[in-house]
PDB file of C-alpha atoms in Angstrom:
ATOM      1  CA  UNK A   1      19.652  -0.211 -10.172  1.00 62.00           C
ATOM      2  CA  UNK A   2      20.115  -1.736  -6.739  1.00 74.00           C
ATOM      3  CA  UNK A   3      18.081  -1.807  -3.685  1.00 73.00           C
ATOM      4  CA  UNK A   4      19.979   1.289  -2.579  1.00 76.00           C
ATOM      5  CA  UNK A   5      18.470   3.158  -4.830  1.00 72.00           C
ATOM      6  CA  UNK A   6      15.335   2.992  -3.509  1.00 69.00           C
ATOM      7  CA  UNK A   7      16.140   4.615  -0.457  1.00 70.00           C
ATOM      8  CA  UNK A   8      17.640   7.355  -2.563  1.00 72.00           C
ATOM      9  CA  UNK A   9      14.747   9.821  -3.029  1.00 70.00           C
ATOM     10  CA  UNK A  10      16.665  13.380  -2.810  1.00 73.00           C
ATOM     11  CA  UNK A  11      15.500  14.540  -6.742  1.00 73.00           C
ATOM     12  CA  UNK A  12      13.452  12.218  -7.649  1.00 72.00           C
ATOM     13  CA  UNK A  13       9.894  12.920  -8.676  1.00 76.00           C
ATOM     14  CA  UNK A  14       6.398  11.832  -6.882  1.00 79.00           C
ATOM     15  CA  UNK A  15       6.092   9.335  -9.108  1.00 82.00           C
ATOM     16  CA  UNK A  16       9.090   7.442  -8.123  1.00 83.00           C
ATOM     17  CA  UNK A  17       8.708   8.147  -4.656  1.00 85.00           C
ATOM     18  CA  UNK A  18       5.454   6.456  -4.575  1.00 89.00           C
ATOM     19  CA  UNK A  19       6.579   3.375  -6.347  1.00 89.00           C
ATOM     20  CA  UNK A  20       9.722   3.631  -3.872  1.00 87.00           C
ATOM     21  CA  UNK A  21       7.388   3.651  -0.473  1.00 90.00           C
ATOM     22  CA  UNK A  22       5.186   1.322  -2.783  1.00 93.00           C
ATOM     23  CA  UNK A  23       8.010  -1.672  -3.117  1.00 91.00           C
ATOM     24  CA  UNK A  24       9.203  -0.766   1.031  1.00 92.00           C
ATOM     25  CA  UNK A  25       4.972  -1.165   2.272  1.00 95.00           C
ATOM     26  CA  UNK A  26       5.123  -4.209   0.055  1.00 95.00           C
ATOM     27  CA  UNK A  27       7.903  -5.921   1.539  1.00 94.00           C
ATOM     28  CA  UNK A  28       7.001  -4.703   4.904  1.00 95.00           C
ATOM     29  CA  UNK A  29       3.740  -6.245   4.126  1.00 95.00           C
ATOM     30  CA  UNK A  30       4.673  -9.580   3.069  1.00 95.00           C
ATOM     31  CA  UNK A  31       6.779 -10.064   5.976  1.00 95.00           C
ATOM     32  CA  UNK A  32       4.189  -9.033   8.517  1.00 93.00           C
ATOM     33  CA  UNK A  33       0.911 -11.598   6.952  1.00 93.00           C
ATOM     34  CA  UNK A  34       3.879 -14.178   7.201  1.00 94.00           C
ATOM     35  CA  UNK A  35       4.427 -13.164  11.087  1.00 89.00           C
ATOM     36  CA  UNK A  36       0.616 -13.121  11.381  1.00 87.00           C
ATOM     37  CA  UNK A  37      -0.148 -16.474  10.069  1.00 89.00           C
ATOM     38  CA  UNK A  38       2.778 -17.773  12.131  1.00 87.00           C
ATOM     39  CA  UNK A  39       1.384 -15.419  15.242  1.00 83.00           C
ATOM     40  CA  UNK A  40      -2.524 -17.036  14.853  1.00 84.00           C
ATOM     41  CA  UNK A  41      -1.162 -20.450  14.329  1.00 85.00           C
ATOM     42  CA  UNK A  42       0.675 -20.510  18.103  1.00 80.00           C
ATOM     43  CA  UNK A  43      -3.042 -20.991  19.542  1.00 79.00           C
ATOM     44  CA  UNK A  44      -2.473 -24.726  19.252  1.00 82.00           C
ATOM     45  CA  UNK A  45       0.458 -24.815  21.357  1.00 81.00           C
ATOM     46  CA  UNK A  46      -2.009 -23.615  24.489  1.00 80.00           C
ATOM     47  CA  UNK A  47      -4.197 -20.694  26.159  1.00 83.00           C
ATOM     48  CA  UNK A  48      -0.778 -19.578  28.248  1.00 83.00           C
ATOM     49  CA  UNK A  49       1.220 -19.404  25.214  1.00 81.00           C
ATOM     50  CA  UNK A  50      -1.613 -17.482  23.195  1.00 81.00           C
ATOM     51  CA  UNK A  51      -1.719 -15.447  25.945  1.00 84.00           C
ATOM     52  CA  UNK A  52       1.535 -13.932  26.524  1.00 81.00           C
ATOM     53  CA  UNK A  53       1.351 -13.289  22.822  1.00 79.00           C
ATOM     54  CA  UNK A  54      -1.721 -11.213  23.650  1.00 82.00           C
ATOM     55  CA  UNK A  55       0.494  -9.326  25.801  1.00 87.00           C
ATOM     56  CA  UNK A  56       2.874  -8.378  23.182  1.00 83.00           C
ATOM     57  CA  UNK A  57       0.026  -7.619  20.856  1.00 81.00           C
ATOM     58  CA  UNK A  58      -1.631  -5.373  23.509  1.00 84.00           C
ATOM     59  CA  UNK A  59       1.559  -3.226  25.077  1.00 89.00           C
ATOM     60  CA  UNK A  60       2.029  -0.058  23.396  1.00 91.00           C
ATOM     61  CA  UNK A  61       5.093  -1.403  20.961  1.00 91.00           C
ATOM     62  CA  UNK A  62       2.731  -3.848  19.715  1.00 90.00           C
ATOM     63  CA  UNK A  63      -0.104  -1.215  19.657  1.00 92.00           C
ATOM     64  CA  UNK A  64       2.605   1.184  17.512  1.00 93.00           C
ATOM     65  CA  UNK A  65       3.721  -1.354  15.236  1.00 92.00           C
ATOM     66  CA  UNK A  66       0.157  -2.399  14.227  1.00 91.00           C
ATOM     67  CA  UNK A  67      -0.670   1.156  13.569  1.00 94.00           C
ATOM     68  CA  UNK A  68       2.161   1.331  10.939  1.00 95.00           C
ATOM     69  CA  UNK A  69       1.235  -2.032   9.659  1.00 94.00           C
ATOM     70  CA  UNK A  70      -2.013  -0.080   8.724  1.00 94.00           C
ATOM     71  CA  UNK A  71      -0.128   2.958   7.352  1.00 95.00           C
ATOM     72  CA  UNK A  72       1.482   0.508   5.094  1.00 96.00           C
ATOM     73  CA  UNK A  73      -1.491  -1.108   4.419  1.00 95.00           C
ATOM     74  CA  UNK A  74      -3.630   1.872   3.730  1.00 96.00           C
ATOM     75  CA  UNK A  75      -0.708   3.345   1.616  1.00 96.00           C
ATOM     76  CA  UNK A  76      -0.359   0.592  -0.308  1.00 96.00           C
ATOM     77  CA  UNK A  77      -3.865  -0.015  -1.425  1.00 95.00           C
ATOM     78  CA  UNK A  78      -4.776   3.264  -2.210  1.00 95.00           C
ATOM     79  CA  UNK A  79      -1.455   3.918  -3.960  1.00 94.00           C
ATOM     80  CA  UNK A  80      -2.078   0.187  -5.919  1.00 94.00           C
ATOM     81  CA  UNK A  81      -4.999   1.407  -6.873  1.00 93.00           C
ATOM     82  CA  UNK A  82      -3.679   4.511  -8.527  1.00 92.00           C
ATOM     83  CA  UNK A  83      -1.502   2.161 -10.307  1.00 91.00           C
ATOM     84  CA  UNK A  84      -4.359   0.601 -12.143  1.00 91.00           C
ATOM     85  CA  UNK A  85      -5.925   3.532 -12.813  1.00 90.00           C
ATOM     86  CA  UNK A  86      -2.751   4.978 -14.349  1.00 89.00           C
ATOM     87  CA  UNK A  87      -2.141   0.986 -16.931  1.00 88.00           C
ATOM     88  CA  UNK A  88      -5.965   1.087 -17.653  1.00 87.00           C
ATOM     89  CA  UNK A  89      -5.638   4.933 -18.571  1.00 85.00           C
ATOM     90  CA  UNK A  90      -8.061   6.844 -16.126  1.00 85.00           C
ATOM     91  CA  UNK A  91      -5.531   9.011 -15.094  1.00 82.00           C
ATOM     92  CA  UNK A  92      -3.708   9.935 -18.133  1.00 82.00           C
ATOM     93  CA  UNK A  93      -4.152  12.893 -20.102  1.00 79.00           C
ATOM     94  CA  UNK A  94      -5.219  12.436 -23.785  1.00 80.00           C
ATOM     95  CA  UNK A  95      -2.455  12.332 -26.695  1.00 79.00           C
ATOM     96  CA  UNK A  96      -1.199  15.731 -28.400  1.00 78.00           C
ATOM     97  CA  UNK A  97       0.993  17.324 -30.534  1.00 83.00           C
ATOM     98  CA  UNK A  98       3.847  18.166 -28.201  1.00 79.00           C
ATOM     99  CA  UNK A  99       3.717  22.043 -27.205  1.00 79.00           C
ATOM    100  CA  UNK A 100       6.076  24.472 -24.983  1.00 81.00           C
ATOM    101  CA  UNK A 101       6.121  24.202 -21.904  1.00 76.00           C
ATOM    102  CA  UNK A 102       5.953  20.608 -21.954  1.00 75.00           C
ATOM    103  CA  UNK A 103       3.290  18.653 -19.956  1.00 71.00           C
ATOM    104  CA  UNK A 104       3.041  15.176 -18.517  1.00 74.00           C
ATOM    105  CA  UNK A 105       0.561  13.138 -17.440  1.00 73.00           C
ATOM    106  CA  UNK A 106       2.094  13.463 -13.803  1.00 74.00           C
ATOM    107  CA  UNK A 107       1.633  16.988 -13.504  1.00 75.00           C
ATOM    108  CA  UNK A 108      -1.774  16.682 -14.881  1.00 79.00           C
ATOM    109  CA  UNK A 109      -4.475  18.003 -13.140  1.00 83.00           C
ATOM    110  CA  UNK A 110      -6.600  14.724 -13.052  1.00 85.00           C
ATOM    111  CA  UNK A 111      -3.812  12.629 -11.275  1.00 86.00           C
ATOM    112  CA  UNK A 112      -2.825  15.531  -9.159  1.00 87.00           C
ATOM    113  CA  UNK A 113      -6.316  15.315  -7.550  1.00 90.00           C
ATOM    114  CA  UNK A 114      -5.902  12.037  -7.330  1.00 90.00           C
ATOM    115  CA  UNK A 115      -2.852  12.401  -5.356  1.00 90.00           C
ATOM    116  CA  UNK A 116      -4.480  15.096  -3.011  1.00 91.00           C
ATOM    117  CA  UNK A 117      -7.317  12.550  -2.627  1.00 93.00           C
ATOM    118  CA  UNK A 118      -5.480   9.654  -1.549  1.00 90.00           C
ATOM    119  CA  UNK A 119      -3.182  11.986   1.092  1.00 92.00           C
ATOM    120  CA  UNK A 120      -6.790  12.981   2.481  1.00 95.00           C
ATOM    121  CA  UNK A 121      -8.483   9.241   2.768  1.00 95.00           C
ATOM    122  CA  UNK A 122      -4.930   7.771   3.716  1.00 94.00           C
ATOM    123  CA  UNK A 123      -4.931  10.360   6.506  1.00 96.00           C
ATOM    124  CA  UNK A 124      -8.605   9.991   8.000  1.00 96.00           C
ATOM    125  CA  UNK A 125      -8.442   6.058   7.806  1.00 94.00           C
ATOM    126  CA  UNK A 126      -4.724   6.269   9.638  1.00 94.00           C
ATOM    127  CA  UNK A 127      -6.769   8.466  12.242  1.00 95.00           C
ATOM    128  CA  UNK A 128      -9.857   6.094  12.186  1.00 92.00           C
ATOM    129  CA  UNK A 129      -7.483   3.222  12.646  1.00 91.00           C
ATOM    130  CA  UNK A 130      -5.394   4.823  15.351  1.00 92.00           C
ATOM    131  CA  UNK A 131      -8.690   5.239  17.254  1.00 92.00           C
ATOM    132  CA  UNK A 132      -9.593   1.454  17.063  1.00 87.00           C
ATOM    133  CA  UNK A 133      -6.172   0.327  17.795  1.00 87.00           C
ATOM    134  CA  UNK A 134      -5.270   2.443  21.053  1.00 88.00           C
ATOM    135  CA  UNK A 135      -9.329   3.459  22.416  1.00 83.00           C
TER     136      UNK A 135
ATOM    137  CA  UNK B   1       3.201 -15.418 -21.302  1.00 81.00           C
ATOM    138  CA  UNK B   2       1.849 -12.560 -22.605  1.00 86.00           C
ATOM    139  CA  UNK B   3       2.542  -9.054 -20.585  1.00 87.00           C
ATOM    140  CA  UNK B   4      -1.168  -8.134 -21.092  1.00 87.00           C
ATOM    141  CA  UNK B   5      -1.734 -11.208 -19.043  1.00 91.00           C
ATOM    142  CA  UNK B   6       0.656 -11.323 -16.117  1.00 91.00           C
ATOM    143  CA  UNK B   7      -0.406  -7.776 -15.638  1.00 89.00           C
ATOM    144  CA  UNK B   8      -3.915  -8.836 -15.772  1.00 91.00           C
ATOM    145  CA  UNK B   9      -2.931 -11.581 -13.025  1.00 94.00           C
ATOM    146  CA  UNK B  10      -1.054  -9.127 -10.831  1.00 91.00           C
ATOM    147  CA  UNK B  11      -3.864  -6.596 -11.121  1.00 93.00           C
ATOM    148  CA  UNK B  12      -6.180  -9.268  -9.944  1.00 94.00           C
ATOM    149  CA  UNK B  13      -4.493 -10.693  -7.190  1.00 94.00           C
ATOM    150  CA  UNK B  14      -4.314  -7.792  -5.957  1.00 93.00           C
ATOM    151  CA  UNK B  15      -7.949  -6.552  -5.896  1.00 94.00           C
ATOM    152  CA  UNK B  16      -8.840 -10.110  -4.715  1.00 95.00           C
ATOM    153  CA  UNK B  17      -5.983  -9.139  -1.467  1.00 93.00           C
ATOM    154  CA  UNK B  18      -7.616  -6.309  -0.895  1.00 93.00           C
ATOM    155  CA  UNK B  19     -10.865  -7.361  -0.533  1.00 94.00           C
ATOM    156  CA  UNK B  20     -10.455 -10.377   1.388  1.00 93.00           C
ATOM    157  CA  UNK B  21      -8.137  -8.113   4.072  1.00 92.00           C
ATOM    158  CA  UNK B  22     -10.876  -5.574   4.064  1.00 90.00           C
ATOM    159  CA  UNK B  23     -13.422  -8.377   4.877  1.00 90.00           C
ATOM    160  CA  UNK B  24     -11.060  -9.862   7.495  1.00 89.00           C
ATOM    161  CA  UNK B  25     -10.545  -6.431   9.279  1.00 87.00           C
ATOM    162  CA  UNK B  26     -14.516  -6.148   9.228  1.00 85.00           C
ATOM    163  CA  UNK B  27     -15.462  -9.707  10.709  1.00 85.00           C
ATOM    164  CA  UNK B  28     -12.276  -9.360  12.816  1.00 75.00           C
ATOM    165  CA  UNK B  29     -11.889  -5.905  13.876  1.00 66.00           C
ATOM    166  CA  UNK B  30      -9.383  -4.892  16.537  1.00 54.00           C
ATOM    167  CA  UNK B  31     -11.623  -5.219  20.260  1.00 50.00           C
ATOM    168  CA  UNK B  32     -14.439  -7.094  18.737  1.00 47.00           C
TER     169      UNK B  32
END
């Protein structure tokens, strides 16, 4: 399976979805805390430097682009988390004799509130960060 | 090395991530 792939979601179910925004926040991730660290460490080269980066940081591209650095960010932790929960078995429904209609643990009602729940916090912390970033 | 134990080293790393960025965002919030 190539990287292609993951842009590929038409059919696919939620779970791969997830773990395809999951690898694309993590990437996106990685290459911003790189940026960052690279960003923070210009203050040695001068207040006038530092400065104009402030500028950047401050305009409304900058302002947009942090915002979806949180949306990744957010996303990616709560989603991570759900991974856990799914490896240390929290979210998994309990072994069965197979029975028509089939059921998996995806469909299952315990990880679909899970789901709904991490939709609503992502949403109200996007908000709550959207505030901080542009007020 | 055991699966059990990268896992358990993946899992980790990534709590520890999370709480140190969560901590960062607190002490250095956006306007503060």
């Amino acid at each position: 399976m190539g990287v292609r792939e993951w842009f590929r979601l038409k059919g696919w179910n939620k779970e791969r979805t997830l773990m395809a925004f999951h690898r694309i926040t993590g990437w996106a991730l990685t290459l911003f805390i790189v940026g960052h660290v690279v960003f923070v460490h210009e203050v040695r080269d001068g207040i006038s430097i530092w400065n104009s980066l402030l500028t950047v940081d401050s305009s409304v591209f900058g302002k947009v682009l942090l915002l979806g650095i949180m949306m990744a960010l957010i996303f990616h932790a709560i989603n991570g988390i759900r991974i856990m929960l799914i490896e240390s078995g929290h979210l998994l429904t309990k072994p069965k004799e197979q029975e028509y209609p089939y059921t998996t643990w995806l469909t299952s009602r315990r990880h679909q509130i899970y789901v709904m729940a991490m939709g609503t916090i992502g949403i109200v912390l996007t908000v709550y960060a959207g505030v901080v970033i542009f007020s | 090395m055991r699966e059990s134990t990268l896992r358990l080293i993946t899992y980790g790393s990534g709590i520890f991530v999370l709480v140190f960025v969560i901590i960062h965002l607190i002490v250095l919030s956006v306007g503060a």
